[in-house]
Short mmCIF file of C-alpha atoms and ligand atoms in Angstrom, two decimals:
data_model
loop_
_atom_site.label_atom_id
_atom_site.label_comp_id
_atom_site.label_asym_id
_atom_site.label_seq_id
_atom_site.Cartn_x
_atom_site.Cartn_y
_atom_site.Cartn_z
CA MET A 677 8.72 22.58 7.25
CA THR A 678 5.09 23.63 7.45
CA GLN A 679 3.53 23.54 10.87
CA PHE A 680 0.78 20.93 11.21
CA SER A 681 -1.36 23.31 13.25
CA ASN A 682 -1.97 25.42 10.14
CA GLN A 683 -3.70 22.67 8.24
CA ASP A 684 -7.19 21.32 8.86
CA ILE A 685 -7.22 17.78 7.57
CA SER A 686 -10.37 15.80 7.02
CA ILE A 687 -10.31 12.03 6.70
CA TYR A 688 -12.96 9.69 5.40
CA ASN A 689 -13.60 7.40 8.33
CA SER A 690 -14.91 3.98 7.28
CA LEU A 691 -16.36 3.60 10.75
CA SER A 692 -18.77 6.53 10.40
CA GLY A 693 -18.98 6.44 6.60
CA LYS A 694 -18.18 10.12 6.32
CA LYS A 695 -15.38 12.63 6.20
CA GLU A 696 -14.45 13.89 9.65
CA PRO A 697 -12.07 16.59 10.87
CA PHE A 698 -8.85 14.90 11.88
CA LYS A 699 -7.81 15.43 15.46
CA PRO A 700 -5.00 13.29 16.81
CA ILE A 701 -5.21 12.00 20.39
CA VAL A 702 -1.94 13.71 21.30
CA GLU A 703 -1.41 17.05 19.59
CA GLY A 704 1.38 16.91 17.05
CA ALA A 705 1.75 13.13 17.20
CA ILE A 706 0.06 10.37 15.22
CA GLY A 707 -0.15 6.61 15.76
CA MET A 708 -0.95 4.68 12.60
CA TYR A 709 -1.22 0.93 12.09
CA VAL A 710 -1.48 -0.71 8.67
CA CYS A 711 -1.95 -4.43 8.09
CA GLY A 712 1.15 -5.72 6.36
CA PRO A 713 1.63 -8.51 3.86
CA THR A 714 1.34 -12.23 4.43
CA VAL A 715 4.77 -13.26 3.29
CA TYR A 716 4.08 -16.49 1.41
CA SER A 717 4.49 -15.20 -2.15
CA ASN A 718 5.70 -12.21 -4.15
CA VAL A 719 3.58 -9.13 -3.59
CA HIS A 720 1.62 -8.15 -6.69
CA LEU A 721 0.96 -4.63 -7.84
CA GLY A 722 -2.42 -4.57 -6.07
CA ASN A 723 -0.72 -5.10 -2.71
CA VAL A 724 1.79 -2.40 -3.62
CA ARG A 725 -1.04 0.05 -4.29
CA THR A 726 -2.52 -0.30 -0.82
CA PHE A 727 0.86 0.10 0.86
CA MET A 728 1.67 3.04 -1.41
CA SER A 729 -1.55 4.82 -0.41
CA PHE A 730 -0.47 4.65 3.22
CA ASP A 731 3.11 5.58 2.35
CA MET A 732 1.72 8.76 0.77
CA ILE A 733 -0.36 9.47 3.88
CA PHE A 734 2.64 8.82 6.13
CA ARG A 735 4.73 11.15 3.95
CA TYR A 736 2.15 13.95 4.11
CA PHE A 737 1.86 13.78 7.88
CA LYS A 738 5.64 13.87 8.18
CA HIS A 739 5.81 16.76 5.76
CA LEU A 740 3.38 18.68 7.96
CA GLY A 741 5.71 18.15 10.88
CA TYR A 742 3.79 15.49 12.79
CA LYS A 743 5.70 12.95 14.83
CA VAL A 744 4.31 9.76 13.33
CA ARG A 745 4.67 6.26 14.70
CA TYR A 746 3.79 4.12 11.73
CA VAL A 747 3.48 0.41 12.49
CA ARG A 748 3.13 -2.01 9.60
CA ASN A 749 3.33 -5.67 10.50
CA ILE A 750 4.55 -8.76 8.74
CA THR A 751 2.07 -11.64 8.89
CA ASP A 752 4.28 -14.70 9.14
CA ALA A 753 1.87 -17.16 10.78
CA GLY A 754 -1.81 -17.80 11.35
CA HIS A 755 -3.21 -16.56 8.02
CA LEU A 756 -4.98 -19.63 6.69
CA GLU A 757 -6.15 -20.38 3.18
CA ASN A 758 -9.35 -18.58 2.13
CA ASP A 759 -9.03 -16.21 5.11
CA ALA A 760 -10.87 -18.90 7.07
CA ASP A 761 -10.45 -20.66 10.40
CA GLU A 762 -9.84 -23.99 8.73
CA GLY A 763 -7.33 -25.12 6.17
CA GLU A 764 -3.61 -24.90 5.83
CA ASP A 765 -1.48 -21.96 6.96
CA ARG A 766 -0.47 -20.11 3.77
CA ILE A 767 3.19 -20.04 4.75
CA ALA A 768 3.28 -23.65 5.91
CA LYS A 769 1.66 -24.73 2.64
CA LYS A 770 4.29 -22.92 0.60
CA ALA A 771 7.00 -24.45 2.78
CA ARG A 772 5.58 -27.93 2.20
CA ILE A 773 5.38 -27.45 -1.57
CA GLU A 774 8.86 -25.94 -1.84
CA GLN A 775 10.34 -28.27 0.80
CA LEU A 776 11.56 -25.36 2.87
CA GLU A 777 11.46 -24.47 6.54
CA PRO A 778 8.50 -22.03 6.99
CA MET A 779 10.87 -19.34 8.24
CA GLU A 780 12.84 -19.67 5.01
CA VAL A 781 9.64 -18.84 3.14
CA VAL A 782 9.03 -15.90 5.46
CA GLN A 783 12.57 -14.59 5.02
CA MET A 784 12.52 -14.98 1.25
CA TYR A 785 9.29 -13.04 0.75
CA THR A 786 10.01 -10.44 3.43
CA VAL A 787 13.25 -9.62 1.61
CA ASP A 788 11.36 -9.50 -1.68
CA PHE A 789 8.71 -7.21 -0.15
CA HIS A 790 11.36 -4.80 1.16
CA ASN A 791 13.21 -4.77 -2.17
CA ILE A 792 10.03 -3.94 -4.04
CA LEU A 793 9.03 -1.19 -1.65
CA ASN A 794 12.53 0.28 -1.88
CA THR A 795 12.31 0.24 -5.65
CA PHE A 796 9.11 2.27 -5.45
CA ASN A 797 10.72 4.72 -3.04
CA PHE A 798 8.71 3.85 0.07
CA LEU A 799 9.71 5.20 3.44
CA PRO A 800 10.28 2.42 5.97
CA PRO A 801 7.65 2.26 8.73
CA SER A 802 8.70 3.15 12.28
CA ILE A 803 8.14 -0.41 13.51
CA GLU A 804 7.66 -3.59 11.48
CA PRO A 805 6.64 -6.27 13.98
CA THR A 806 6.09 -9.90 13.07
CA ALA A 807 3.22 -12.08 14.26
CA THR A 808 5.58 -14.85 15.35
CA GLY A 809 7.52 -12.35 17.45
CA HIS A 810 4.36 -11.56 19.45
CA ILE A 811 2.95 -14.96 20.40
CA ILE A 812 3.22 -14.11 24.10
CA GLU A 813 1.21 -10.89 23.68
CA GLN A 814 -1.43 -12.80 21.75
CA ILE A 815 -1.70 -15.48 24.43
CA GLU A 816 -2.07 -12.77 27.09
CA HIS A 817 -4.85 -11.12 25.09
CA ILE A 818 -6.71 -14.43 24.78
CA LYS A 819 -6.42 -15.01 28.54
CA GLN A 820 -8.12 -11.66 29.13
CA LEU A 821 -10.89 -12.43 26.64
CA ILE A 822 -11.60 -15.78 28.34
CA GLU A 823 -11.59 -14.11 31.75
CA LYS A 824 -14.11 -11.52 30.57
CA GLY A 825 -16.37 -14.22 29.15
CA PHE A 826 -15.95 -13.32 25.47
CA ALA A 827 -13.91 -16.38 24.47
CA TYR A 828 -14.13 -20.10 25.14
CA GLU A 829 -11.83 -23.07 24.77
CA VAL A 830 -12.79 -26.26 22.99
CA ASN A 831 -10.38 -29.14 22.32
CA GLY A 832 -7.25 -27.01 22.53
CA SER A 833 -8.62 -24.20 20.34
CA VAL A 834 -10.02 -20.89 21.59
CA TYR A 835 -12.82 -19.03 19.83
CA PHE A 836 -14.27 -15.56 20.14
CA ASP A 837 -17.92 -15.69 21.14
CA VAL A 838 -19.56 -13.30 18.69
CA LEU A 839 -23.10 -13.62 20.03
CA GLU A 840 -22.01 -13.08 23.62
CA TYR A 841 -20.00 -10.02 22.55
CA ASN A 842 -22.97 -8.70 20.67
CA THR A 843 -25.19 -8.73 23.74
CA THR A 844 -23.16 -5.83 25.17
CA HIS A 845 -21.35 -4.49 22.11
CA ASP A 846 -21.99 -4.01 18.43
CA TYR A 847 -20.47 -6.66 16.16
CA GLY A 848 -20.67 -5.43 12.55
CA VAL A 849 -20.16 -1.77 13.43
CA LEU A 850 -17.45 -1.30 10.79
CA SER A 851 -18.68 -3.44 7.92
CA GLY A 852 -22.35 -2.68 8.48
CA ARG A 853 -23.13 -6.39 8.65
CA ASN A 854 -26.13 -7.29 10.62
CA ILE A 855 -25.70 -9.99 13.24
CA GLU A 856 -28.98 -11.74 12.36
CA ASP A 857 -27.90 -11.99 8.72
CA LEU A 858 -24.55 -13.33 9.78
CA VAL A 859 -26.16 -15.96 11.96
CA HIS A 860 -28.44 -17.04 9.14
CA ASN A 861 -25.89 -16.88 6.36
CA THR A 862 -22.88 -18.47 8.02
CA ARG A 863 -23.16 -22.17 7.62
CA ALA A 864 -21.01 -24.53 9.58
CA LEU A 865 -18.30 -26.03 7.42
CA ASP A 866 -16.88 -29.47 8.01
CA GLY A 867 -14.47 -29.45 10.90
CA GLN A 868 -15.87 -26.28 12.43
CA SER A 869 -18.05 -28.16 14.83
CA ASP A 870 -15.85 -27.07 17.74
CA LYS A 871 -17.41 -23.63 17.53
CA LYS A 872 -20.53 -22.79 19.53
CA ASN A 873 -21.74 -20.77 16.57
CA PRO A 874 -20.41 -20.71 13.02
CA GLN A 875 -19.80 -16.93 13.07
CA ASP A 876 -17.37 -17.26 16.00
CA PHE A 877 -13.76 -16.87 14.95
CA ALA A 878 -10.52 -18.49 16.05
CA LEU A 879 -8.19 -16.75 18.49
CA TRP A 880 -6.00 -19.80 18.94
CA LYS A 881 -6.02 -23.02 16.99
CA LYS A 882 -4.86 -26.40 18.15
CA ALA A 883 -2.03 -27.62 15.90
CA GLU A 884 -2.69 -30.97 14.32
CA PRO A 885 0.41 -33.20 14.17
CA GLN A 886 1.11 -32.23 10.55
CA HIS A 887 0.89 -28.48 11.32
CA ILE A 888 4.52 -27.42 11.50
CA MET A 889 4.13 -23.84 12.74
CA ARG A 890 3.33 -24.45 16.43
CA TRP A 891 3.84 -22.88 19.83
CA PRO A 892 3.03 -23.96 23.39
CA SER A 893 0.13 -22.22 25.13
CA PRO A 894 -2.11 -22.70 28.19
CA TRP A 895 -4.49 -24.57 25.84
CA GLY A 896 -1.90 -26.89 24.34
CA VAL A 897 0.34 -26.66 21.30
CA GLY A 898 -1.15 -24.46 18.59
CA PHE A 899 -0.93 -21.25 16.64
CA PRO A 900 -2.59 -17.81 16.83
CA GLY A 901 -5.55 -16.58 14.80
CA TRP A 902 -4.87 -14.07 12.04
CA HIS A 903 -7.12 -11.31 13.40
CA LEU A 904 -5.58 -11.47 16.84
CA GLU A 905 -2.07 -10.71 15.61
CA CYS A 906 -2.96 -7.20 14.55
CA THR A 907 -4.80 -6.47 17.79
CA ALA A 908 -1.82 -7.66 19.84
CA MET A 909 0.76 -5.73 17.82
CA SER A 910 -1.20 -2.50 17.44
CA THR A 911 -2.04 -2.43 21.16
CA LYS A 912 1.56 -3.13 22.11
CA TYR A 913 3.08 -0.35 20.03
CA LEU A 914 0.29 2.22 19.78
CA GLY A 915 -1.78 1.64 22.89
CA GLU A 916 -5.37 0.66 23.61
CA LYS A 917 -6.58 3.63 21.60
CA PHE A 918 -4.76 5.10 18.64
CA ASP A 919 -5.42 7.44 15.75
CA ILE A 920 -5.46 5.59 12.43
CA HIS A 921 -5.82 1.98 11.33
CA GLY A 922 -5.52 1.21 7.64
CA GLY A 923 -5.56 -1.61 5.15
CA GLY A 924 -7.08 -2.63 1.86
CA MET A 925 -10.86 -2.45 1.44
CA ASP A 926 -11.06 -6.24 1.38
CA LEU A 927 -9.81 -6.42 4.97
CA LYS A 928 -12.82 -4.58 6.39
CA PHE A 929 -14.64 -7.82 6.99
CA PRO A 930 -13.93 -10.06 8.71
CA HIS A 931 -10.39 -8.98 9.59
CA HIS A 932 -10.93 -5.43 10.85
CA GLU A 933 -14.38 -6.16 12.26
CA CYS A 934 -12.78 -8.89 14.37
CA GLU A 935 -9.94 -6.60 15.42
CA ILE A 936 -12.47 -4.11 16.76
CA ALA A 937 -14.35 -6.85 18.62
CA GLN A 938 -11.20 -8.30 20.17
CA ALA A 939 -10.02 -4.92 21.40
CA LYS A 940 -13.41 -3.63 22.56
CA ALA A 941 -14.16 -6.82 24.44
CA CYS A 942 -10.97 -6.26 26.46
CA HIS A 943 -10.81 -2.50 26.84
CA ASN A 944 -14.46 -1.51 26.54
CA HIS A 945 -13.86 1.24 24.01
CA ASN A 946 -13.15 1.62 20.31
CA PRO A 947 -9.45 0.91 19.67
CA VAL A 948 -9.15 3.26 16.70
CA ASN A 949 -10.45 6.75 15.95
CA TYR A 950 -10.12 6.69 12.15
CA TRP A 951 -10.42 3.54 10.04
CA MET A 952 -9.04 4.07 6.55
CA HIS A 953 -9.51 1.68 3.65
CA ALA A 954 -7.63 1.87 0.38
CA ASN A 955 -9.41 0.74 -2.74
CA MET A 956 -8.43 -2.03 -5.10
CA LEU A 957 -6.24 -2.12 -8.15
CA THR A 958 -7.95 -4.04 -10.92
CA LEU A 959 -6.73 -5.71 -14.08
CA ASN A 960 -9.24 -6.20 -16.89
CA GLY A 961 -11.88 -4.85 -14.53
CA GLN A 962 -11.29 -7.59 -11.96
CA LYS A 963 -9.55 -7.24 -8.61
CA MET A 964 -5.88 -8.14 -8.81
CA ALA A 965 -5.45 -11.19 -6.65
CA LYS A 966 -2.88 -13.84 -6.05
CA SER A 967 -5.44 -16.61 -5.92
CA THR A 968 -7.04 -16.00 -9.34
CA GLY A 969 -3.79 -15.33 -11.20
CA ASN A 970 -5.29 -12.01 -12.35
CA ASN A 971 -2.31 -9.95 -11.30
CA ILE A 972 0.92 -8.39 -12.43
CA LEU A 973 4.17 -8.42 -10.51
CA PRO A 974 6.25 -5.28 -10.00
CA ALA A 975 9.25 -6.95 -11.65
CA GLU A 976 7.19 -7.57 -14.80
CA ILE A 977 6.27 -3.90 -15.03
CA LEU A 978 9.80 -2.66 -14.59
CA SER A 979 11.25 -5.09 -17.12
CA GLY A 980 8.32 -5.06 -19.52
CA LYS A 981 8.66 -8.85 -19.71
CA THR A 982 4.95 -9.60 -19.85
CA ASP A 983 2.44 -9.81 -22.66
CA LYS A 984 0.31 -7.27 -20.74
CA LEU A 985 2.73 -4.42 -21.54
CA SER A 986 4.42 -3.05 -24.64
CA LYS A 987 7.53 -2.00 -22.68
CA GLY A 988 8.99 -1.57 -19.21
CA PHE A 989 8.23 1.44 -17.01
CA LEU A 990 10.17 3.38 -14.40
CA PRO A 991 9.11 2.86 -10.78
CA SER A 992 8.26 6.57 -10.55
CA VAL A 993 5.94 6.27 -13.55
CA VAL A 994 4.09 3.47 -11.77
CA ARG A 995 3.99 5.57 -8.63
CA PHE A 996 2.68 8.56 -10.56
CA PHE A 997 0.03 6.31 -12.15
CA MET A 998 -1.17 5.31 -8.67
CA MET A 999 -1.07 8.85 -7.30
CA GLN A 1000 -3.25 10.12 -10.16
CA ALA A 1001 -6.14 8.20 -8.60
CA HIS A 1002 -7.70 8.89 -5.22
CA TYR A 1003 -6.84 6.15 -2.72
CA ARG A 1004 -10.56 5.39 -2.22
CA SER A 1005 -11.25 4.93 -5.94
CA VAL A 1006 -10.87 1.70 -7.83
CA LEU A 1007 -7.97 1.97 -10.28
CA ASP A 1008 -7.68 -0.15 -13.40
CA PHE A 1009 -4.25 -1.12 -14.62
CA SER A 1010 -3.48 -1.11 -18.33
CA ASN A 1011 -0.68 -0.51 -20.79
CA GLU A 1012 -2.47 2.59 -22.13
CA ALA A 1013 -2.93 4.04 -18.65
CA LEU A 1014 0.78 3.56 -17.91
CA LEU A 1015 1.80 5.12 -21.22
CA ALA A 1016 -0.37 8.15 -20.38
CA SER A 1017 1.16 8.36 -16.89
CA GLU A 1018 4.63 8.18 -18.40
CA LYS A 1019 3.83 11.22 -20.53
CA GLY A 1020 2.45 13.11 -17.54
CA TYR A 1021 5.42 12.18 -15.38
CA LYS A 1022 7.89 13.35 -18.03
CA LYS A 1023 6.02 16.61 -18.43
CA LEU A 1024 6.22 17.18 -14.70
CA MET A 1025 9.92 16.36 -14.55
CA ASP A 1026 10.65 18.58 -17.54
CA ALA A 1027 8.95 21.46 -15.75
CA VAL A 1028 11.05 20.82 -12.63
CA LYS A 1029 14.15 21.11 -14.84
CA THR A 1030 12.83 24.15 -16.68
CA LEU A 1031 12.22 25.89 -13.38
CA GLN A 1032 15.99 26.00 -12.83
CA SER A 1033 16.60 28.06 -15.95
CA ILE A 1034 13.68 30.50 -16.11
CA ASN A 1035 14.19 34.21 -15.87
CA ILE A 1036 13.21 35.81 -12.60
CA THR A 1037 11.81 39.24 -13.42
CA LYS A 1038 8.58 40.59 -11.97
CA PRO A 1039 5.47 39.15 -10.31
CA SER A 1040 2.82 37.57 -12.50
CA ASN A 1041 -0.44 39.34 -13.10
CA GLU A 1042 -2.33 36.10 -13.60
CA PHE A 1043 -0.83 33.32 -11.48
CA ASP A 1044 -1.03 33.78 -7.72
CA VAL A 1045 1.67 31.48 -6.39
CA SER A 1046 0.60 31.73 -2.73
CA SER A 1047 -3.00 30.78 -3.33
CA TRP A 1048 -1.85 27.98 -5.65
CA LYS A 1049 0.35 26.67 -2.84
CA GLN A 1050 -2.62 26.70 -0.45
CA ARG A 1051 -4.71 24.85 -3.04
CA CYS A 1052 -2.08 22.10 -3.06
CA TYR A 1053 -2.44 21.79 0.71
CA ASP A 1054 -6.23 21.99 0.46
CA ALA A 1055 -6.22 19.04 -1.94
CA MET A 1056 -4.19 16.91 0.44
CA ASN A 1057 -6.16 18.10 3.47
CA ASP A 1058 -9.34 16.92 1.81
CA ASP A 1059 -8.86 13.21 2.54
CA PHE A 1060 -5.51 13.07 0.71
CA ASN A 1061 -6.89 13.96 -2.68
CA THR A 1062 -3.81 13.28 -4.79
CA PRO A 1063 -5.58 13.58 -8.19
CA ILE A 1064 -6.55 17.15 -7.34
CA LEU A 1065 -3.02 17.79 -6.13
CA VAL A 1066 -1.65 16.45 -9.43
CA ALA A 1067 -4.04 18.76 -11.32
CA GLU A 1068 -2.70 21.69 -9.27
CA LEU A 1069 0.87 20.65 -10.04
CA PHE A 1070 0.01 20.70 -13.73
CA SER A 1071 -1.41 24.20 -13.46
CA ALA A 1072 2.03 25.16 -12.14
CA VAL A 1073 3.66 23.27 -15.02
CA LYS A 1074 1.63 25.37 -17.45
CA TYR A 1075 2.69 28.54 -15.67
CA ILE A 1076 6.37 27.51 -15.71
CA ASN A 1077 6.21 26.82 -19.44
CA GLN A 1078 4.56 30.18 -20.03
CA ILE A 1079 7.40 31.90 -18.20
CA LYS A 1080 9.90 29.93 -20.31
CA ASP A 1081 8.13 31.11 -23.47
CA GLY A 1082 8.13 34.72 -22.30
CA LYS A 1083 4.34 34.77 -21.92
CA ASN A 1084 4.29 35.15 -18.15
CA SER A 1085 6.62 36.29 -15.38
CA ILE A 1086 7.74 35.57 -11.82
CA ASP A 1087 9.67 37.45 -9.16
CA LYS A 1088 12.19 36.08 -6.67
CA ALA A 1089 9.85 35.75 -3.68
CA ASN A 1090 7.24 33.84 -5.67
CA PHE A 1091 9.90 31.79 -7.42
CA ASP A 1092 11.15 30.57 -4.04
CA ILE A 1093 7.64 29.55 -2.97
CA LEU A 1094 6.94 27.85 -6.30
CA GLU A 1095 10.22 25.93 -6.34
CA ARG A 1096 9.88 24.83 -2.71
CA THR A 1097 6.25 23.78 -3.06
CA MET A 1098 6.88 21.81 -6.27
CA ASP A 1099 9.76 20.07 -4.57
CA ASP A 1100 7.81 19.32 -1.39
CA PHE A 1101 4.79 17.85 -3.11
CA ILE A 1102 6.42 16.04 -6.03
CA PHE A 1103 9.31 14.45 -4.18
CA ASP A 1104 8.46 14.44 -0.45
CA VAL A 1105 4.71 13.89 -0.49
CA LEU A 1106 4.04 11.97 -3.70
CA GLY A 1107 7.38 10.20 -3.35
CA LEU A 1108 8.38 10.52 -7.01
CA LYS A 1109 12.00 10.46 -8.04
CA ALA A 1110 13.60 12.51 -10.76
CA ALA A 1111 14.02 10.48 -13.95
CA THR A 1112 17.80 10.78 -13.84
CA ASP A 1113 17.93 8.88 -10.54
CA SER A 1114 17.11 5.73 -12.41
CA PRO A 1115 19.41 3.46 -14.42
CA SER A 1116 17.05 3.80 -17.39
CA SER A 1117 17.68 7.51 -17.45
CA ASP A 1118 17.00 9.70 -20.44
CA LYS A 1119 20.63 9.45 -21.58
CA LEU A 1120 20.53 5.67 -21.57
CA SER A 1121 17.23 5.73 -23.49
CA ASP A 1122 18.74 8.09 -26.03
CA ALA A 1123 21.82 5.91 -26.48
CA VAL A 1124 19.77 2.72 -26.88
CA GLN A 1125 17.51 4.51 -29.33
CA ILE A 1126 20.56 5.28 -31.49
CA LEU A 1127 21.42 1.58 -31.52
CA ILE A 1128 17.79 0.65 -32.31
CA ASN A 1129 17.90 3.03 -35.29
CA LEU A 1130 21.20 1.50 -36.51
CA ARG A 1131 19.70 -1.96 -36.17
CA ASN A 1132 16.64 -0.90 -38.16
CA GLU A 1133 18.92 0.42 -40.91
CA ALA A 1134 20.89 -2.83 -40.92
CA ARG A 1135 17.68 -4.82 -41.20
CA ALA A 1136 16.43 -2.62 -44.03
CA GLN A 1137 19.67 -3.42 -45.86
CA LYS A 1138 19.20 -7.12 -45.01
CA ASN A 1139 22.40 -7.05 -42.97
CA PHE A 1140 21.05 -9.48 -40.38
CA THR A 1141 24.50 -10.31 -39.05
CA LEU A 1142 24.84 -6.73 -37.86
CA SER A 1143 21.24 -6.38 -36.63
CA ASP A 1144 21.54 -9.61 -34.61
CA GLN A 1145 24.89 -8.52 -33.28
CA ILE A 1146 23.41 -5.26 -31.98
CA ARG A 1147 20.53 -7.10 -30.32
CA ASN A 1148 22.74 -9.81 -28.78
CA GLU A 1149 25.40 -7.47 -27.49
CA LEU A 1150 22.78 -5.28 -25.89
CA LEU A 1151 21.27 -8.37 -24.30
CA ALA A 1152 24.69 -9.35 -22.96
CA VAL A 1153 24.78 -6.08 -20.96
CA GLY A 1154 21.23 -6.58 -19.71
CA ILE A 1155 19.28 -4.53 -22.25
CA GLN A 1156 16.56 -6.46 -24.01
CA LEU A 1157 15.05 -5.20 -27.25
CA LYS A 1158 11.39 -5.96 -27.88
CA ASP A 1159 9.90 -5.72 -31.35
CA GLY A 1160 6.27 -4.73 -31.25
CA LYS A 1161 3.57 -3.20 -33.43
CA GLU A 1162 4.64 0.29 -32.51
CA GLY A 1163 8.33 -0.31 -33.18
CA THR A 1164 11.14 -1.50 -30.98
CA SER A 1165 11.28 -0.79 -27.27
CA PHE A 1166 13.74 -1.96 -24.65
CA SER A 1167 13.87 -3.04 -21.06
CA THR A 1168 16.68 -3.27 -18.53
CA ASP A 1169 17.11 -5.83 -15.75
P1 LIG B 1935 -2.30 -9.83 1.96
O1 LIG B 1935 -0.83 -10.09 1.89
O2 LIG B 1935 -3.10 -10.75 1.11
O3 LIG B 1935 -2.81 -9.80 3.39
O4 LIG B 1935 -2.56 -8.38 1.34
C1 LIG B 1935 -1.79 -7.27 1.69
C2 LIG B 1935 -2.56 -6.01 1.42
O5 LIG B 1935 -2.84 -5.85 0.04
C3 LIG B 1935 -3.94 -5.94 2.12
O6 LIG B 1935 -4.09 -4.66 2.71
C4 LIG B 1935 -4.92 -6.14 1.01
O7 LIG B 1935 -6.13 -5.48 1.28
C5 LIG B 1935 -4.20 -5.48 -0.14
N1 LIG B 1935 -4.66 -5.92 -1.47
C6 LIG B 1935 -4.87 -7.18 -1.92
N2 LIG B 1935 -5.29 -7.19 -3.20
C7 LIG B 1935 -5.34 -5.89 -3.60
C8 LIG B 1935 -5.69 -5.21 -4.82
N3 LIG B 1935 -6.08 -5.88 -5.91
N4 LIG B 1935 -5.63 -3.86 -4.83
C9 LIG B 1935 -5.24 -3.15 -3.75
N5 LIG B 1935 -4.89 -3.73 -2.57
C10 LIG B 1935 -4.94 -5.08 -2.49
ZN1 LIG B 1936 -4.35 -6.85 10.20
#
């Protein structure tokens, strides 16, 4: 295990808009909070990308030897439609449509979320608190905000007073929004007349009779505001000031801006030292989103059962595809991009295998393993630059293949460093798995390919009884053949 003290990490801080040297509050320990999913539907691949970016960051810190407390919540109440203060709770709406108890919806999609993250080889966070499990903490936080004059109650709802806060603090500090613009551009919507000013946001909402997710409070029966949940849970588990807060870029405003205001209004200082925002995954150049239907589900990618893909892909190929982009860059999803990542991933895995059988002879004259190793760390230390890391790994792949072909050499000491570093970065930090760990391993692919060839022969001889038999019997054991322009591919369930 490398010692963290050896590495100088810099992190792009959304709060300052620049890269800053990373210095944790307590040496050797890191507190990190990441906004979790709202569990009212299956997570799409865009959601997975954001969580994967933070999984990679979590993995790197752990690899360096930091003691990390990584808190990623589950939003199971209070997140209304359109991210607004009015409208139906997303979970309650789903429950109404499906005729389920809201907690059944929550359970169903929390289980789905965990299964998907497991499939993609995520590490579990240290704590995964739920919003509904922290209603008391949220109520206590609101009481403090009212006491300090930053929140007011109207008709059983409580709102944060943005203008009052802004007289002594700086609303808009994270998103760069200007308060005057906000005042002019936020128009009161129907039903928001309870608010003093339209830019105020809900801390607690009165529950109308039809609102089924409801809790008692000093202001009557209601439910908490979405922004408040994260403030209550991050403060509870990481303290009034902690190192890193993350989430997708689209959460910067209003969600994270409001989190800062809620915390600062109570504690009089910034709650978080480094704000990190992961960029979006797009499909056809547009943000993947649940609401527009422009998205792809992880299950569709693994099975290939979608018209967007020519075949299914291994979870590690998808992971490698994501890691080839920097977490702050937009990444566009396409069949071609995944096919290219599959090639890259296989090349990397082949080199890992090759490494086990190369001859150890004498040091190389050309490839300096130690400085290569440091370049791998430098890439990650520079705001977790995984594309540069991947490029470094491929320079090692080239070197390994040269040794295999007798065009280069390595001695034992350098071999040990090379093997260890490849292992650390490929498996521990990037979180990839060796191809053979998967049910669609190379051997299975080879065997199915033999059957595909036999089927093609049968078809060429117009023996459709046999060709159909091959296809149907494969289907019976969960292997689906797909005939496409580029030949036949297969997917497994
Ligand atoms: P939600 O469940 O809607 O609160 O979203 C969970 C996480 O996924 C948030 O951090 C979002 O910012 C993130 N997210 C949503 N859409 C995308 C996307 N297209 N690409 C990357 N991250 C996304
Ligand atoms: Zn949040």
